[in-house]
Coordinates of C-alpha atoms in Angstrom, one line a residue:
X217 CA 46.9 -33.0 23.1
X218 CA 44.8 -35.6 24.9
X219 CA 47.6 -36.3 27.0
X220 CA 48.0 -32.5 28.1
X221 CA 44.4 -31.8 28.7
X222 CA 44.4 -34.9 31.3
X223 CA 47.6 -33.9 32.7
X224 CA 49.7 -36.9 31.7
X225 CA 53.3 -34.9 30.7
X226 CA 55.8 -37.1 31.9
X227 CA 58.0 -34.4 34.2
X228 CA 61.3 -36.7 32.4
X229 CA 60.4 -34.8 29.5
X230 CA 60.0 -31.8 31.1
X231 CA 63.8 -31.7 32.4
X232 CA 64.8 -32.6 28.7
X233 CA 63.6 -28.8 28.2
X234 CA 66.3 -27.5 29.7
X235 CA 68.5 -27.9 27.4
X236 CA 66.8 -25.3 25.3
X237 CA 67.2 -23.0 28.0
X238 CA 63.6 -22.9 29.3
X239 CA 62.8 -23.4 33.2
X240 CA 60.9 -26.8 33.0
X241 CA 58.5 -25.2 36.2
X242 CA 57.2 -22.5 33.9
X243 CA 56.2 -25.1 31.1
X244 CA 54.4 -26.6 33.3
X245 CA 52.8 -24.0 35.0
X246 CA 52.2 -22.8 31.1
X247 CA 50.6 -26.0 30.5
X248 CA 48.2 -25.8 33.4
X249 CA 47.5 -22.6 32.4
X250 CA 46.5 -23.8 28.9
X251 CA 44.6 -26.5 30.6
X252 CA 42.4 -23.8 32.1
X253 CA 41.5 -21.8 28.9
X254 CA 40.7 -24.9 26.8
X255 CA 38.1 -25.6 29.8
X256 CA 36.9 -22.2 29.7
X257 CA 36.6 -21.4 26.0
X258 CA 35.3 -17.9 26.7
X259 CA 37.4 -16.1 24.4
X260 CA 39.3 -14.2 27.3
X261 CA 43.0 -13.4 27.3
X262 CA 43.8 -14.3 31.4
X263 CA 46.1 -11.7 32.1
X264 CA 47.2 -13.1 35.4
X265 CA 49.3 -15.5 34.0
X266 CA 51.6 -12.8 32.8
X267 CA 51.7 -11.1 36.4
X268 CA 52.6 -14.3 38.4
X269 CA 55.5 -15.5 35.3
X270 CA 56.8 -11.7 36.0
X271 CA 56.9 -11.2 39.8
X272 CA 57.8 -15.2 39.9
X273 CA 61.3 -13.9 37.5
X274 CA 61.4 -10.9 39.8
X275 CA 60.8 -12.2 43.3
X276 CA 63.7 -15.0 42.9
X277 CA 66.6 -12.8 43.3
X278 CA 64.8 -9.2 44.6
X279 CA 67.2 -8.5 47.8
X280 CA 64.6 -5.4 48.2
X281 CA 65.7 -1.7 49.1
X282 CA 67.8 -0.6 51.8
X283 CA 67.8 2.8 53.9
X284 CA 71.5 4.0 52.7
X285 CA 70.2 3.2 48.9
X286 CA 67.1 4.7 49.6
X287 CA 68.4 7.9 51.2
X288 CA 71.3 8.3 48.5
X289 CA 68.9 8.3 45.6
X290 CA 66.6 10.6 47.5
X291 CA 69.5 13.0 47.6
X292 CA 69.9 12.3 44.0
X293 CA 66.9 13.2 43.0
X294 CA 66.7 16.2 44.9
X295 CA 69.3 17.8 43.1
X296 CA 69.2 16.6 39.6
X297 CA 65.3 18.2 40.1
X298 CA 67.3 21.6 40.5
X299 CA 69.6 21.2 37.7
X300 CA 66.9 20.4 35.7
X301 CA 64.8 23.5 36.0
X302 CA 67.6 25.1 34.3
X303 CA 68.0 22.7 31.4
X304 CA 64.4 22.3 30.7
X305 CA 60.6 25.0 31.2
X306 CA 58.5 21.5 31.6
X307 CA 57.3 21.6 35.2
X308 CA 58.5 19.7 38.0
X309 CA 57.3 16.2 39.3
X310 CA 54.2 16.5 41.5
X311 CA 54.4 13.0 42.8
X312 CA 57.9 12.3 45.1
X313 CA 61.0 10.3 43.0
X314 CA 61.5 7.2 44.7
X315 CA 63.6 3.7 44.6
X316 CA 61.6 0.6 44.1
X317 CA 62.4 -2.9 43.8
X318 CA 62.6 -5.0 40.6
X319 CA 58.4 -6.4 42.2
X320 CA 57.4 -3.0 42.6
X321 CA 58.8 -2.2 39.0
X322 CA 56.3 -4.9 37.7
X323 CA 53.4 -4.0 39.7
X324 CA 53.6 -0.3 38.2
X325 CA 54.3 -1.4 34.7
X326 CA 51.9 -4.0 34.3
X327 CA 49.2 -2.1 33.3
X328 CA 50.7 -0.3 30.2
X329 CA 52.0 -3.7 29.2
X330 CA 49.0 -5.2 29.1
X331 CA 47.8 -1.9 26.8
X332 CA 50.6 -2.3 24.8
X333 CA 50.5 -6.3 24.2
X334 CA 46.8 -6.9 24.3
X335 CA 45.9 -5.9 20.6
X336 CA 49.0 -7.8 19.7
X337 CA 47.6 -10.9 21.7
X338 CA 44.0 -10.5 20.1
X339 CA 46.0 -10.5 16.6
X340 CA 47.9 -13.6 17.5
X341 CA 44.6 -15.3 18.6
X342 CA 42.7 -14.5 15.3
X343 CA 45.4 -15.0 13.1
X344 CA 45.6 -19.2 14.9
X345 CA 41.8 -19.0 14.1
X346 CA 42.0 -18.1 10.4
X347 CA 44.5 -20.5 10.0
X348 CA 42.9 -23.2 11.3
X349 CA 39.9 -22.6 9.4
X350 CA 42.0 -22.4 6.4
X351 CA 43.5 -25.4 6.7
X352 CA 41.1 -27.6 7.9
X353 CA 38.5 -29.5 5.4
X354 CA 34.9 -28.4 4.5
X355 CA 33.3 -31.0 6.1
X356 CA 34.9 -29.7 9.6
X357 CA 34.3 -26.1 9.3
X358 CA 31.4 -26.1 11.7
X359 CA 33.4 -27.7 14.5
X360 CA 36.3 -24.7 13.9
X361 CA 33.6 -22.3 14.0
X362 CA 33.0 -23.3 16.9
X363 CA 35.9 -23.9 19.1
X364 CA 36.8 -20.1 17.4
X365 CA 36.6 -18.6 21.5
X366 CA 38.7 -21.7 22.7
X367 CA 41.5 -20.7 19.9
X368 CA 41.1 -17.5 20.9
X369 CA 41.6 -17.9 25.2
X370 CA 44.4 -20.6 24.2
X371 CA 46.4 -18.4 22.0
X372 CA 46.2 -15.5 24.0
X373 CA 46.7 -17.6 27.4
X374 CA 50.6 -18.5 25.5
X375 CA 51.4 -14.8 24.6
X376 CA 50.3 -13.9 28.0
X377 CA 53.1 -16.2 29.7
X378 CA 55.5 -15.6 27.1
X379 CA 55.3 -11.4 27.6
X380 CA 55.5 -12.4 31.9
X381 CA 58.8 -14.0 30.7
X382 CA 59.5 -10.9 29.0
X383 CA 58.8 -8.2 32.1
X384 CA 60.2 -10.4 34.3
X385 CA 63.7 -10.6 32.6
X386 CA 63.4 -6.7 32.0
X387 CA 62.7 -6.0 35.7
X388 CA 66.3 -7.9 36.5
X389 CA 68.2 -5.3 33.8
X390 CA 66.2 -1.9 34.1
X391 CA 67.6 0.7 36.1
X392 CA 64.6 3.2 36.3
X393 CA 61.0 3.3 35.1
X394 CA 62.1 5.6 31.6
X395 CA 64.8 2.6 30.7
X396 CA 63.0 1.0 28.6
X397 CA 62.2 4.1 26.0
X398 CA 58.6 3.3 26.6
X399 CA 56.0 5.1 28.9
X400 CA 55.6 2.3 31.2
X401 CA 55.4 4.0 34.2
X402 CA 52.1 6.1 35.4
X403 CA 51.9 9.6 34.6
X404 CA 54.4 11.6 36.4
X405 CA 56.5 9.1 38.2
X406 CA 60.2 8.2 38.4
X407 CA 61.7 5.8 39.9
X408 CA 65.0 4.0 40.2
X409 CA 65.9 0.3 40.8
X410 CA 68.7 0.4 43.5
X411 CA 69.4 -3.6 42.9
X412 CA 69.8 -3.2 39.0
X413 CA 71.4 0.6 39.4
X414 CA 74.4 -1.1 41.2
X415 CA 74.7 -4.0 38.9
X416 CA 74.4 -1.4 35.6
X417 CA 77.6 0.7 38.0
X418 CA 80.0 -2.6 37.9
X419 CA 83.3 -2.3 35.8
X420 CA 82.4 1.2 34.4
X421 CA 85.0 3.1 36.7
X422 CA 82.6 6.3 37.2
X423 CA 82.2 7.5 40.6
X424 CA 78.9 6.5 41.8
X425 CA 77.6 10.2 43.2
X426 CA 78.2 11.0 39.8
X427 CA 76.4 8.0 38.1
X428 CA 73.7 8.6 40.4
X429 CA 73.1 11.7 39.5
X430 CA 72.8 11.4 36.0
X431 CA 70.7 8.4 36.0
X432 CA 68.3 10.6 38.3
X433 CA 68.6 13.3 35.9
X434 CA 67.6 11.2 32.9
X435 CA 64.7 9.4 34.7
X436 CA 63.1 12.9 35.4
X437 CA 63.2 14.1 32.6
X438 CA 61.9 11.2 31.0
X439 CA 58.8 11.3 33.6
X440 CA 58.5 15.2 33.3
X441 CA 57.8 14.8 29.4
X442 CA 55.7 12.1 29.6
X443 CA 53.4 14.0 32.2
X444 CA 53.7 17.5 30.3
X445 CA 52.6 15.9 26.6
X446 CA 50.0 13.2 28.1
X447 CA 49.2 12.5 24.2
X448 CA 52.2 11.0 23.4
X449 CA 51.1 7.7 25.6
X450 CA 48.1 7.4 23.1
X451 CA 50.1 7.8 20.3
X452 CA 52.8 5.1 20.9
X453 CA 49.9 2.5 21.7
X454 CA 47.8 3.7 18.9
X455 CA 51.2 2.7 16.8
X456 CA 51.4 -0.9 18.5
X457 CA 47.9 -1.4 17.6
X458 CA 48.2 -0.4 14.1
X459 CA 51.3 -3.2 13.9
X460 CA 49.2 -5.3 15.6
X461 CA 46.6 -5.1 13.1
X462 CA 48.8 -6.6 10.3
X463 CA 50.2 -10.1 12.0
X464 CA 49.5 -13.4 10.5
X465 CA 50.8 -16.7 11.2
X466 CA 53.5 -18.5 8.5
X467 CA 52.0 -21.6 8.5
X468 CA 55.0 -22.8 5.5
X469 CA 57.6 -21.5 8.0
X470 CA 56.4 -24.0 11.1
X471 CA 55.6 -26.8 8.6
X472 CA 59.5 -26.6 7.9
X473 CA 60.7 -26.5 11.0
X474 CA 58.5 -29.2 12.0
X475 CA 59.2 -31.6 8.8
X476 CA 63.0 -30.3 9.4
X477 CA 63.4 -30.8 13.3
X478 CA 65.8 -32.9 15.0
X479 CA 64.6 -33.5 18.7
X480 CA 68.3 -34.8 19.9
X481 CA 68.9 -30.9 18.8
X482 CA 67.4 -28.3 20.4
X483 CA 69.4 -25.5 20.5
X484 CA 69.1 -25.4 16.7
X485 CA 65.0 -25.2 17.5
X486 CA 65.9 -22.1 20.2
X487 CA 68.4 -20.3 17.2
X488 CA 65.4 -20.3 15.0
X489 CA 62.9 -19.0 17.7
X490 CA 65.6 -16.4 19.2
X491 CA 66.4 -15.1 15.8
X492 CA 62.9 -14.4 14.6
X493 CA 63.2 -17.1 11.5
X494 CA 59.6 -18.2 11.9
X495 CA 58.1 -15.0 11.6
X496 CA 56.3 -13.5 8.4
X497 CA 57.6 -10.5 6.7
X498 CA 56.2 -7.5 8.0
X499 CA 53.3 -6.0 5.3
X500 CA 53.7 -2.3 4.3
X501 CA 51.4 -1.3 7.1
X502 CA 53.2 -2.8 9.7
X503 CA 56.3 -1.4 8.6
X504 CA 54.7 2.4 8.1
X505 CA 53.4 1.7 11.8
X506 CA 56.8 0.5 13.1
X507 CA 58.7 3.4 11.3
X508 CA 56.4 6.0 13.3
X509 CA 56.7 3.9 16.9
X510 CA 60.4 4.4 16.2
X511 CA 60.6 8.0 15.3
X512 CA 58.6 8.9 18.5
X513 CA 60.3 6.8 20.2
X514 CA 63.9 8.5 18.7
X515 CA 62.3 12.3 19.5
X516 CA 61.6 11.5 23.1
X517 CA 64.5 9.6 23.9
X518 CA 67.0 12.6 21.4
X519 CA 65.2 15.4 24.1
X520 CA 65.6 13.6 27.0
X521 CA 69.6 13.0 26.1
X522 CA 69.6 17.2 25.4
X523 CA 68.3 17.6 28.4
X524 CA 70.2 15.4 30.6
X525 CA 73.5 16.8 29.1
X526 CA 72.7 20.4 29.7
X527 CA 71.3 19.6 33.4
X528 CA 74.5 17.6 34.3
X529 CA 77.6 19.3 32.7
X530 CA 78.7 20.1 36.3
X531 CA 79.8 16.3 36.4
X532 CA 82.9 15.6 35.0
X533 CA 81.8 12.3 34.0
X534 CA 78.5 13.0 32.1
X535 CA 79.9 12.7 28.7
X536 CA 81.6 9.3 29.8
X537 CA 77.8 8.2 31.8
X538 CA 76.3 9.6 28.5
X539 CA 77.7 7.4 25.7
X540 CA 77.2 3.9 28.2
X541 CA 73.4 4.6 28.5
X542 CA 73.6 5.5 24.4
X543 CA 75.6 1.7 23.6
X544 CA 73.6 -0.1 26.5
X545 CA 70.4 1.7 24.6
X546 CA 71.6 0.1 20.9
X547 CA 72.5 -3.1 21.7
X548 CA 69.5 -3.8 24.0
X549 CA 68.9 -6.9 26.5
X550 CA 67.5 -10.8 26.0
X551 CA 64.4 -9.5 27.0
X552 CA 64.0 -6.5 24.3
X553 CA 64.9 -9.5 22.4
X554 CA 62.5 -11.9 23.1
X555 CA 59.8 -9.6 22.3
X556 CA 61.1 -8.7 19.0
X557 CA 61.3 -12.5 18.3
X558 CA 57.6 -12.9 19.4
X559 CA 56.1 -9.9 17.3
X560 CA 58.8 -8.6 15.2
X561 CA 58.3 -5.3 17.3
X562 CA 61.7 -3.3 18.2
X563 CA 61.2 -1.2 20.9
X564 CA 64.9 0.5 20.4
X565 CA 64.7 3.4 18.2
X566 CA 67.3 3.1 15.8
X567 CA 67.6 6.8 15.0
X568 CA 68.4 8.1 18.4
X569 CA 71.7 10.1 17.7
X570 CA 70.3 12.0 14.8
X571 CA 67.1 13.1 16.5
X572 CA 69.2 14.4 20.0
X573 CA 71.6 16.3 17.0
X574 CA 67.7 17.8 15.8
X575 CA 67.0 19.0 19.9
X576 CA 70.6 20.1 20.0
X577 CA 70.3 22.2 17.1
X578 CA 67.3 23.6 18.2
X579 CA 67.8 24.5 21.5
X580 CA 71.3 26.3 20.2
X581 CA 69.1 28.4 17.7
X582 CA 65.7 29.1 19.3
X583 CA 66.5 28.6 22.7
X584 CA 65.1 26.5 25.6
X585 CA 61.6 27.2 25.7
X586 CA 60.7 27.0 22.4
X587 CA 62.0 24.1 21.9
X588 CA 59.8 23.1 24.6
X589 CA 57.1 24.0 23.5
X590 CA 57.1 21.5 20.6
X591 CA 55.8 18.9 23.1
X592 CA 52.3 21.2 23.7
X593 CA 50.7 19.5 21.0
X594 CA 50.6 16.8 18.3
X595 CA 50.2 19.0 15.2
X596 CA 54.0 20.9 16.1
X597 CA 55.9 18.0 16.8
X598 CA 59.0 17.5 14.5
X599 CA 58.9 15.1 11.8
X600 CA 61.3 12.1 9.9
X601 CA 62.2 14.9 7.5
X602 CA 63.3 17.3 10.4
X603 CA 65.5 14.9 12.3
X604 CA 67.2 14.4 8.6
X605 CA 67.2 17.9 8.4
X606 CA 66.2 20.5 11.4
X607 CA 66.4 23.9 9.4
X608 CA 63.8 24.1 8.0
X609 CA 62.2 23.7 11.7
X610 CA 64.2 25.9 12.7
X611 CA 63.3 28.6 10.2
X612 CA 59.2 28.1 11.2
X613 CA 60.5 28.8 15.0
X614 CA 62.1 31.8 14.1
X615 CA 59.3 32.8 12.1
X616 CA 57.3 32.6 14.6
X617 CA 58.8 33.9 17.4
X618 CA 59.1 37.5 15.0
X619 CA 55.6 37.1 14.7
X620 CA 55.5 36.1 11.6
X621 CA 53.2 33.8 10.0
X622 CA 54.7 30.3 9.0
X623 CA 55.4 29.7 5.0
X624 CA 52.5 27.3 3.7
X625 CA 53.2 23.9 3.6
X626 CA 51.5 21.3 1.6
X627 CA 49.0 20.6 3.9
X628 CA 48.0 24.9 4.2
X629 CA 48.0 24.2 0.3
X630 CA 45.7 21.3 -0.1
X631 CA 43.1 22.9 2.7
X632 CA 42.9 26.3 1.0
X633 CA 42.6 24.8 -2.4
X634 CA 40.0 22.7 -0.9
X635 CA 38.6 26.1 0.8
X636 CA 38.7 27.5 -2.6
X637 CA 36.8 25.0 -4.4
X638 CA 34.2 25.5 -2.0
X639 CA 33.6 28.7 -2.4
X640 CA 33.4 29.0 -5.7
X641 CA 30.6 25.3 -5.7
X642 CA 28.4 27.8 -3.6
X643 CA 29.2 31.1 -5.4
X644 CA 29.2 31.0 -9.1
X645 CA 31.5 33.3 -10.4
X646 CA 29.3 36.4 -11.7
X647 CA 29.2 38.2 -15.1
X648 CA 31.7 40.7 -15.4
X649 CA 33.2 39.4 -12.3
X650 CA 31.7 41.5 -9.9
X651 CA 30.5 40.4 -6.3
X652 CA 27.3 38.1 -7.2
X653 CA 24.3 39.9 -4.6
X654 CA 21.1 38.7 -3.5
X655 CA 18.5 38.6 -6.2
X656 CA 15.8 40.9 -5.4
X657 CA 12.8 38.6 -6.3
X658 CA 14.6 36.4 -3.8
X659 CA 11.5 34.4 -2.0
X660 CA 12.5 35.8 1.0
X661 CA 11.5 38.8 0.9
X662 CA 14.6 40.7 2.4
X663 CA 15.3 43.0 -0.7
X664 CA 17.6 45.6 1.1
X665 CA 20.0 43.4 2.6
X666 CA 23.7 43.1 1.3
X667 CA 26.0 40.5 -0.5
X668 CA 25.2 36.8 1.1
X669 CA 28.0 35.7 3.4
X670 CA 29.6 32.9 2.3

């Protein structure tokens, strides 16, 4: 430690990183970046660092956006927005589709990555404080306390390079700003990366009008749902923030790897950090957090497959573009990864398949736009028990499109019992049961009024 706080790393030992993988320029630039929040000490997570590890992963092979590319995905665009408006009653796009490069994808997605990771950073940076405090003696407490806001900048300042690691890998694989599953983009946009759209095209033998097409289809509707039900961006941060809450750090898990660590092998060191060995179990909470992220996750992504299908079944190869995006979704990237070795979050909803089965049983029996309109607020969204089994949903949309009003659930149940109990706390039940009235001594004086509202 004394020796990385005067800057006295040998760059010899730096190479000898490499062999793990790791770019020996970054762990250095990580260093000086730790340098800088143990002089500071302020507490602060620098979020900087994770912008210039991103766009410095980005930048090294971005070859930027030609005309052709540009006009051929504008022409895209324009007609996957028809096709759409007859697969779907959620408006249009009021800001233009464009193509981007893989620099301009992290500029535009920074800022919901940094919602996303920074309650999982402040987590990280307590739980190194606690455990410090918990291991260290009596007699040193004070000096913990006190070097609590250094812990706090240092831990965040290394979860802040290592998610720049992450978005930049992810801008080199992502083929448009819905790829990831998550609302990254602003409100209302889509976009496309021509660089990574050409590299995802290699080997798959689909013509690339048609390829284009239904990657421009899916990105729109992605970004037309995320404008129309603006809630749903709360929600899937108000999930990582509830995981968040529950991480702690496995101090017997890095004593073993650090009593059982064999410098002459490091790959064995990068298994055990790839794989996710060193981190806790997740705590009931977490996983009740994680389960909800993932069945959001599985409804938006289910709709937007529904809606891609029905909007492209001119193209002969939809079902063929259809199941790559599906298997490329599953097995996920080294990025997606990474991230789920840092926090144990999964961003890839497992559930996927049964919750576009849900939307396509839906649409089939209650047509387009009421199927739609389960996106107009948080309270009718479909739940884990309607992806297992949708007919029951289906039944309340019927229902309710006869006019009828919906069969009480247990919720309706609970509140009218609750209702009920409350009525009768405030108005005892009279003799004979008739309708207790005003007594006529009443201080009030009003003796010819009626029964007392309740």
């Amino acid at each position: 430690m004394r020796r990385l706080l005067a800057g006295q790393i040998d760059p010899a030992q730096l190479e000898q990183l490499s062999a793990m993988g790791i770019d020996p320029a970054q762990i250095a630039q990580a260093m000086q970046q730790m340098q800088t929040a143990f002089a500071s000490g302020d507490g602060s997570i620098s979020w900087d660092a994770t912008k210039r590890q991103a766009l410095h992963i980005a930048n090294q092979s971005d070859r930027g956006v030609s005309s052709t590319q540009r006009a051929d995905l504008d022409q895209a665009f324009a007609l996957a927005t028809l096709w759409l408006s007859e697969a779907t009653t959620i408006s249009d796009l009021v800001v233009p589709p464009r193509a981007i490069t893989r620099g301009a994808w992290v500029e535009a997605t920074l800022p919901v990555w940094q919602e996303l990771a920074e309650p999982v950073a402040t987590s990280i940076a307590d739980a190194l404080t606690a455990t410090l405090a918990e291991q260290m003696p009596e007699d040193m407490q004070s000096m913990v306390a006190g070097a609590g806001r250094m812990l706090r900048s240092v831990g965040g300042s290394l979860f802040a390079t290592q998610l720049g690691q992450v978005v930049g890998q992810l801008s080199l694989t992502v083929v448009s700003g819905g790829d990831v599953g998550l609302p990254l983009m602003p409100a209302g946009e889509a976009v496309i990366l021509p660089q990574n759209f050409a590299d995802f095209g290699q080997g798959l033998e689909i013509p690339e009008d048609q390829l284009a097409l239904s990657v421009a289809a899916r990105e729109l509707a992605h970004a037309r749902l995320f404008r129309h039900a603006r809630w749903l961006h709360l929600d899937v941060i108000a999930q990582v923030t509830e995981f968040a809450r529950g991480i702690h750090v496995d101090t017997a898990a890095l004593e073993d790897l650090a009593t059982g660590f064999d410098p002459s092998q490091p790959e064995e060191l990068r298994r055990m950090l790839e794989s996710g060995a060193l981190l806790p179990e997740r705590s009931e909470q977490q996983t009740a957090a994680l389960t909800r992220l993932e069945n959001v996750l599985a409804l938006v992504e289910g709709w937007v497959d529904v809606v891609t299908a029905d909007a492209t079944s001119r193209l002969p190869s939809a079902d063929r573009v259809a199941e790559v995006v599906r298997r490329r979704r599953a097995v996920g990237g080294p990025a997606e990864k990474a991230l789920a070795s840092l926090v144990g979050l999964e961003l890839r909803p497992r559930r996927m398949r049964e919750a576009a089965a849900m939307w396509r049983a839906v649409t089939d029996a209650v047509g387009i736009a009421a199927r739609d309109a389960l996106w107009d607020y948080p309270d009718l969204m479909p739940t884990s028990a309607d992806i297992d089994d949708p007919s029951a949903l289906i039944e309340r949309l019927r229902a309710r499109a006869r006019g009828e009003q919906p069969a009480p659930d247990e919720m309706d149940e609970a509140l009218a019992q609750l209702l009920s109990d409350a009525a009768g706390e405030s108005t005892p039940d009279a003799p004979g049961g008739d309708t207790p009235r005003e007594d006529p001594s009443d201080a009030s004086g009003d003796q010819g009024e009626g029964p007392r509202p309740v």
